[in-house]
Amino acid sequence: MATDLKSLNYEELTEYVLGLGEPKFRAKQLYEWMHVKRVDSLEAMTNLPKSFKEKLSEDGIYTTLTPAAVLVSKIDGTRKYLWRLSDGNVIESVFMRYHHGNSVCISSQVGCRMGCKFCASTLDGLARNMTPSEMLEQIYGIEREVGEKISNVVVMGCGEPMDNFDNLLKFIELLTDEHGMHMSQRNLTVSTCGIVPRILQLAKKHLQITLAISLHASSNEQRKELMPIAETFSIDKLLDACRTYFEETGRRITFEYCVVAGGNDTLEDATRLSNLIQDMNCHVNLIPVNPIEERTFKQPTMDAIERFKNRLEKNGINVTIRREMGRDINGACGQLRKSYIAEENS
Ligand code: SAH
């Protein structure tokens, strides 16, 4: 199989380059072109000899993503990208401008097999895992297209990152490598539906990234109705894993709570949720559910969400309501990709 150059860390790349019979300093140059200058082709690497580039293109793959479509919000400049992968699959990412800097939301898998009831990414199941280079390229590609620096990354697009664990770790290593793009670990958030053994494994890595947990429910029974993963790992086990994560890393956990009208939005829910996490160093992010065509979930009124928030605050919980970005080019996780594929096939 051809070597995916942009998925190799510096040591692996050095070994690879030596294996091609080239001197070691070529690995350093190549690594810089890929992860510091972040150019879109081997041809653009002007100080590499033609013979070396020929070897690379014969033996290796230089992963770049081609935009299949870019949708730009007229309201706030949010940009949604649909990328065509080399095998024809289509995935999506989002670019958002905040006062603290530019943020990109990336996908980690083509599709998803977690089956959360309100989520469009999972409707057709999992096609495949994404490679570290494909995860990186969503960031590099957007940066090239927009021409602005990206300071924050959230792994909250399509897919369950903990279900693609090794590639996720490699991606984090490459993104935060001081000889590469060198993003601060603190500027990276990984969101998970709660695969407990992986959370514990990640805790042992002692990274400074932010872990976001898609909680979405105030009891185990309620969670099972929304998220099949709750059948495997109870809410208590999940929260225990979060406590361990905090003990190991000192990083405050973010809980995402997707509020659904008539589902999990009552004041009793708010109280139950407060009781579950009262002892934890955490933050709750309330997300008004984004209705998808295939399901009947509805957003509560803003008043109801405010009341929910106030109850949490009264109980001493840190809480924010997620601001909706790019309302005019909307589409919840995976919806854009799904409508694009449907149109292509019609
Ligand atoms: N698989 C990971 C990351 C991807 S989803 C996870 O489960 O966390 C990113 C976030 O968007 C999750 O909290 C997910 O539950 C939420 N989400 C998915 N579909 C949504 C929808 N229709 N409305 C609101 N939030 C949604």
Coordinates of C-alpha atoms and ligand atoms in Angstrom, one line a residue:
M1 CA 0.0 0.0 0.0
A2 CA 1.2 3.5 -0.8
T3 CA 2.4 5.5 2.2
D4 CA 0.2 8.4 3.3
L5 CA 3.0 11.0 3.8
K6 CA 1.0 13.5 5.8
S7 CA -0.1 10.9 8.4
L8 CA 3.5 10.2 9.4
N9 CA 5.1 11.9 12.4
Y10 CA 8.6 13.3 12.1
E11 CA 10.4 10.1 13.1
E12 CA 8.3 7.9 10.8
L13 CA 8.9 10.3 7.9
T14 CA 12.6 10.4 8.5
E15 CA 12.7 6.6 8.4
Y16 CA 10.6 6.6 5.3
V17 CA 12.9 9.1 3.5
L18 CA 16.0 7.2 4.5
G19 CA 14.4 4.1 3.1
L20 CA 14.1 5.9 -0.2
G21 CA 17.8 6.4 -0.2
E22 CA 17.6 10.1 0.5
P23 CA 19.5 12.1 3.1
K24 CA 17.9 12.8 6.4
F25 CA 17.6 16.6 6.0
R26 CA 15.2 16.0 3.1
A27 CA 12.7 14.6 5.7
K28 CA 12.9 17.9 7.6
Q29 CA 12.3 19.9 4.5
L30 CA 9.4 17.7 3.4
Y31 CA 7.8 17.8 6.9
E32 CA 8.1 21.6 6.9
W33 CA 6.4 21.9 3.5
M34 CA 3.6 19.6 4.7
H35 CA 2.9 20.9 8.2
V36 CA 4.4 24.4 8.4
K37 CA 4.0 25.9 4.9
R38 CA 1.1 23.5 4.3
V39 CA 1.2 23.7 0.5
D40 CA -1.3 21.9 -1.6
S41 CA 1.0 19.8 -3.8
L42 CA 4.4 18.2 -4.1
E43 CA 5.1 20.5 -7.1
A44 CA 4.9 23.5 -4.8
M45 CA 7.9 22.3 -2.7
T46 CA 10.4 24.4 -4.6
N47 CA 13.6 23.4 -2.8
L48 CA 13.2 19.7 -3.2
P49 CA 14.9 18.0 -6.2
K50 CA 12.7 16.7 -9.0
S51 CA 14.1 13.2 -8.5
F52 CA 13.0 13.1 -4.9
K53 CA 9.5 14.5 -5.7
E54 CA 9.2 11.8 -8.4
K55 CA 10.0 9.1 -5.9
L56 CA 7.5 10.5 -3.5
S57 CA 4.7 10.7 -6.0
E58 CA 5.4 7.1 -7.2
D59 CA 5.6 5.6 -3.7
G60 CA 3.6 7.9 -1.5
I61 CA 0.3 9.8 -1.3
Y62 CA 0.2 13.5 -0.7
T63 CA -3.3 13.9 0.7
T64 CA -5.1 17.1 -0.2
L65 CA -8.8 17.7 -0.1
T66 CA -10.7 19.3 -2.9
P67 CA -13.7 21.4 -2.0
A68 CA -16.8 20.0 -3.7
A69 CA -18.8 23.0 -2.4
V70 CA -18.3 26.0 -0.1
L71 CA -21.4 27.6 1.4
V72 CA -20.9 31.1 2.9
S73 CA -23.2 32.6 5.5
K74 CA -24.3 36.2 4.7
I75 CA -25.0 36.8 8.4
D76 CA -21.7 35.9 10.2
G77 CA -19.3 34.7 7.6
T78 CA -19.5 31.1 8.7
R79 CA -18.3 28.8 5.9
K80 CA -19.4 25.2 5.4
Y81 CA -17.1 23.0 3.3
L82 CA -18.0 19.8 1.5
W83 CA -14.8 17.9 0.6
R84 CA -14.3 15.2 -1.9
L85 CA -12.0 12.5 -0.6
S86 CA -9.7 10.5 -2.9
D87 CA -12.0 7.5 -2.9
G88 CA -15.0 9.6 -3.8
N89 CA -16.5 9.9 -0.4
V90 CA -17.8 13.3 0.7
I91 CA -17.4 14.8 4.1
E92 CA -18.0 18.2 5.7
S93 CA -16.3 20.8 7.9
V94 CA -17.2 24.3 9.2
F95 CA -15.2 27.5 9.6
M96 CA -16.4 30.0 12.2
R97 CA -15.2 33.4 13.2
Y98 CA -15.3 34.3 16.8
H99 CA -13.9 37.3 18.6
H100 CA -11.2 35.1 20.2
G101 CA -10.1 33.8 16.8
N102 CA -11.1 31.5 13.9
S103 CA -12.4 28.0 14.7
V104 CA -12.8 25.0 12.5
C105 CA -15.1 22.0 13.2
I106 CA -13.8 18.8 11.5
S107 CA -15.2 15.4 10.8
S108 CA -13.4 12.3 12.1
Q109 CA -15.3 9.5 10.2
V110 CA -17.2 9.2 6.9
G111 CA -20.6 8.6 8.5
C112 CA -21.0 7.2 12.0
R113 CA -22.2 4.0 13.6
M114 CA -23.3 5.4 17.0
G115 CA -26.9 5.8 16.0
C116 CA -27.8 8.8 18.1
K117 CA -31.5 9.5 17.3
F118 CA -31.3 13.2 16.6
C119 CA -28.1 13.1 14.5
A120 CA -28.0 13.1 10.7
S121 CA -24.4 11.8 10.4
T122 CA -25.4 8.4 11.6
L123 CA -28.5 7.8 9.4
D124 CA -26.5 5.8 6.7
G125 CA -24.1 4.2 9.2
L126 CA -20.3 4.2 9.0
A127 CA -18.5 4.1 5.6
R128 CA -15.0 4.3 7.0
N129 CA -12.6 5.9 9.4
M130 CA -10.7 9.1 8.3
T131 CA -6.9 9.1 8.2
P132 CA -4.9 11.6 10.3
S133 CA -4.0 13.4 7.1
E134 CA -7.6 13.8 6.1
M135 CA -8.4 15.2 9.5
L136 CA -5.5 17.7 9.2
E137 CA -6.3 18.6 5.7
Q138 CA -9.7 19.9 6.6
I139 CA -7.9 22.5 8.7
Y140 CA -5.0 23.1 6.2
G141 CA -7.4 23.3 3.3
I142 CA -9.7 25.8 4.9
E143 CA -6.7 27.9 5.9
R144 CA -5.5 28.0 2.3
E145 CA -8.9 28.8 1.0
V146 CA -9.8 31.5 3.5
G147 CA -6.3 32.9 3.9
E148 CA -6.7 33.4 7.6
K149 CA -5.0 31.8 10.6
I150 CA -7.0 29.1 12.5
S151 CA -6.5 29.2 16.2
N152 CA -9.1 26.6 17.4
V153 CA -10.2 23.2 16.3
V154 CA -13.2 21.2 17.5
V155 CA -13.6 17.5 16.5
M156 CA -17.4 17.8 16.4
G157 CA -18.3 17.1 12.8
C158 CA -19.4 13.8 11.4
G159 CA -18.2 10.7 13.2
E160 CA -17.3 9.5 16.6
P161 CA -13.6 10.4 17.2
M162 CA -13.2 7.7 19.9
D163 CA -14.3 5.1 17.4
N164 CA -11.3 6.1 15.3
F165 CA -8.9 6.3 18.3
D166 CA -5.5 5.6 16.9
N167 CA -6.0 8.0 14.0
L168 CA -7.3 10.6 16.4
L169 CA -4.2 10.4 18.6
K170 CA -2.0 10.7 15.6
F171 CA -3.9 13.7 14.3
I172 CA -3.5 15.4 17.7
E173 CA 0.2 14.6 17.7
L174 CA 0.7 16.1 14.3
L175 CA -1.5 19.2 14.8
T176 CA 0.1 20.1 18.1
D177 CA 3.7 19.2 17.1
E178 CA 6.1 22.1 17.7
H179 CA 7.8 21.4 14.4
G180 CA 4.5 21.4 12.6
M181 CA 1.4 23.6 12.8
H182 CA 2.0 23.7 16.6
M183 CA -1.5 24.4 17.7
S184 CA -1.8 24.5 21.5
Q185 CA -3.5 21.4 22.9
R186 CA -5.7 23.8 24.9
N187 CA -7.1 25.1 21.7
L188 CA -8.4 21.7 20.6
T189 CA -11.7 20.1 21.7
V190 CA -12.6 16.5 21.1
S191 CA -16.3 15.6 21.5
T192 CA -17.5 12.1 22.2
C193 CA -20.8 10.3 22.8
G194 CA -19.0 8.5 25.7
I195 CA -17.0 5.4 24.9
V196 CA -15.8 4.9 28.4
P197 CA -12.7 2.7 27.9
R198 CA -11.4 5.2 25.3
I199 CA -12.0 8.1 27.7
L200 CA -9.9 6.3 30.3
Q201 CA -7.2 5.5 27.8
L202 CA -7.1 9.2 26.7
A203 CA -6.9 10.3 30.3
K204 CA -3.7 8.3 30.7
K205 CA -2.1 10.4 27.8
H206 CA -2.3 13.5 30.1
L207 CA -3.1 15.8 27.2
Q208 CA -4.2 19.4 27.7
I209 CA -7.0 19.2 25.2
T210 CA -10.7 19.8 26.2
L211 CA -12.9 16.8 26.4
A212 CA -16.5 17.4 25.5
I213 CA -19.1 14.8 26.4
S214 CA -22.4 14.5 24.6
L215 CA -24.6 13.9 27.6
H216 CA -28.0 15.0 26.3
A217 CA -30.0 13.5 29.1
S218 CA -30.6 13.7 32.9
S219 CA -31.1 10.0 33.5
N220 CA -29.9 6.7 32.2
E221 CA -33.4 5.8 30.8
Q222 CA -33.8 9.1 29.0
R223 CA -30.3 8.8 27.6
K224 CA -31.0 5.3 26.2
E225 CA -33.9 6.7 24.2
L226 CA -31.6 9.2 22.5
M227 CA -28.3 7.4 22.4
P228 CA -27.7 3.7 21.9
I229 CA -24.2 3.9 23.4
A230 CA -26.0 4.4 26.8
E231 CA -27.0 0.7 26.5
T232 CA -23.4 -0.2 26.8
F233 CA -22.1 2.4 29.3
S234 CA -24.4 3.7 32.0
I235 CA -24.5 7.4 32.8
D236 CA -22.8 6.6 36.1
K237 CA -20.0 4.8 34.5
L238 CA -19.6 7.7 32.0
L239 CA -19.5 10.3 34.7
D240 CA -17.0 8.3 36.7
A241 CA -14.7 8.1 33.6
C242 CA -15.1 11.9 33.4
R243 CA -14.0 12.3 37.0
T244 CA -11.0 10.2 36.3
Y245 CA -10.3 12.3 33.2
F246 CA -10.3 15.4 35.4
E247 CA -8.1 13.8 38.1
E248 CA -5.5 12.7 35.5
T249 CA -5.4 15.8 33.3
G250 CA -6.7 18.7 35.5
R251 CA -8.9 19.7 32.6
R252 CA -12.4 20.8 33.1
I253 CA -15.0 18.7 31.3
T254 CA -17.6 20.2 28.9
F255 CA -21.0 18.5 28.9
E256 CA -23.0 19.1 25.7
Y257 CA -26.7 18.9 26.3
C258 CA -28.9 19.0 23.2
V259 CA -32.2 20.4 24.4
V260 CA -35.3 18.7 22.8
A261 CA -38.8 20.0 23.3
G262 CA -40.8 17.6 25.4
G263 CA -37.8 15.3 25.6
N264 CA -35.3 16.5 28.2
D265 CA -36.1 20.2 28.7
T266 CA -38.1 20.3 31.9
L267 CA -37.0 22.0 35.1
E268 CA -37.0 18.5 36.7
D269 CA -34.5 17.5 34.0
A270 CA -32.4 20.6 34.9
T271 CA -32.4 19.6 38.6
R272 CA -31.6 16.0 37.9
L273 CA -28.7 17.1 35.6
S274 CA -27.4 19.4 38.3
N275 CA -27.4 16.6 40.9
L276 CA -25.5 14.3 38.5
I277 CA -22.6 16.7 38.0
Q278 CA -22.7 18.9 41.0
D279 CA -19.4 17.6 42.4
M280 CA -17.6 18.0 39.1
N281 CA -15.4 20.7 37.7
C282 CA -17.3 21.1 34.5
H283 CA -19.2 23.3 32.1
V284 CA -22.5 22.7 30.4
N285 CA -23.2 23.8 26.9
L286 CA -26.9 23.8 26.0
I287 CA -27.5 23.1 22.3
P288 CA -31.0 23.8 21.0
V289 CA -31.6 20.6 18.9
N290 CA -31.3 21.2 15.2
P291 CA -34.3 19.5 13.7
I292 CA -33.5 17.0 10.9
E293 CA -35.9 15.9 8.2
E294 CA -35.9 12.3 9.1
R295 CA -36.9 12.8 12.7
T296 CA -39.5 14.8 14.6
F297 CA -37.4 16.4 17.3
K298 CA -38.2 20.0 17.9
Q299 CA -36.4 22.9 19.5
P300 CA -37.8 24.2 22.8
T301 CA -38.7 27.9 22.9
M302 CA -35.8 30.2 23.8
D303 CA -37.7 31.0 27.0
A304 CA -37.8 27.3 28.0
I305 CA -34.0 27.1 27.3
E306 CA -33.4 30.2 29.4
R307 CA -35.4 28.7 32.3
F308 CA -33.4 25.5 32.0
K309 CA -30.2 27.5 32.1
N310 CA -31.3 29.5 35.1
R311 CA -32.1 26.4 37.1
L312 CA -28.7 25.0 36.4
E313 CA -27.1 28.3 37.4
K314 CA -29.1 28.4 40.6
N315 CA -27.6 25.0 41.4
G316 CA -24.1 26.3 40.9
I317 CA -23.4 24.8 37.5
N318 CA -21.4 26.8 34.8
V319 CA -23.6 26.9 31.8
T320 CA -23.8 28.6 28.4
I321 CA -26.2 28.4 25.5
R322 CA -24.6 27.6 22.2
R323 CA -24.9 30.5 19.7
E324 CA -26.1 29.3 16.4
M325 CA -23.7 30.1 13.6
G326 CA -24.4 30.3 9.9
R327 CA -28.2 30.1 10.4
D328 CA -28.8 30.8 6.7
I329 CA -26.6 27.9 5.6
N330 CA -27.9 25.6 8.2
G331 CA -27.9 21.9 8.5
A332 CA -27.1 20.0 11.7
C333 CA -24.1 17.6 11.8
G334 CA -24.1 15.6 8.7
Q335 CA -27.1 17.1 7.1
L336 CA -25.3 19.1 4.5
R337 CA -23.3 16.1 3.4
K338 CA -26.4 14.0 3.3
S339 CA -28.4 16.4 1.1
Y340 CA -25.4 16.8 -1.2
I341 CA -25.1 13.0 -1.7
A342 CA -28.8 12.7 -2.2
E343 CA -28.8 15.4 -4.9
E344 CA -25.8 13.7 -6.6
N345 CA -27.6 10.4 -6.8
S346 CA -30.9 11.8 -8.0
Ligands
SAH1 N1 -19.6 11.8 17.9 C1 -19.2 12.9 18.7 C2 -18.9 14.2 17.9 C3 -19.8 14.6 16.8 S1 -21.4 15.3 17.1 C4 -20.2 13.2 19.8 O1 -21.2 12.4 19.9 O2 -19.9 14.0 20.6 C5 -21.1 16.9 17.8 C6 -22.2 17.3 18.7 O3 -23.4 17.7 18.0 C7 -22.7 16.2 19.7 O4 -22.9 16.7 20.9 C8 -23.9 15.7 19.0 O5 -24.7 15.0 19.9 C9 -24.5 17.0 18.5 N2 -25.6 16.9 17.5 C10 -25.7 15.9 16.6 N3 -26.9 16.1 15.9 C11 -27.5 17.2 16.4 C12 -28.7 17.9 16.1 N4 -29.5 17.5 15.2 N5 -28.9 19.0 16.9 C13 -28.1 19.4 17.9 N6 -26.9 18.8 18.2 C14 -26.6 17.7 17.5

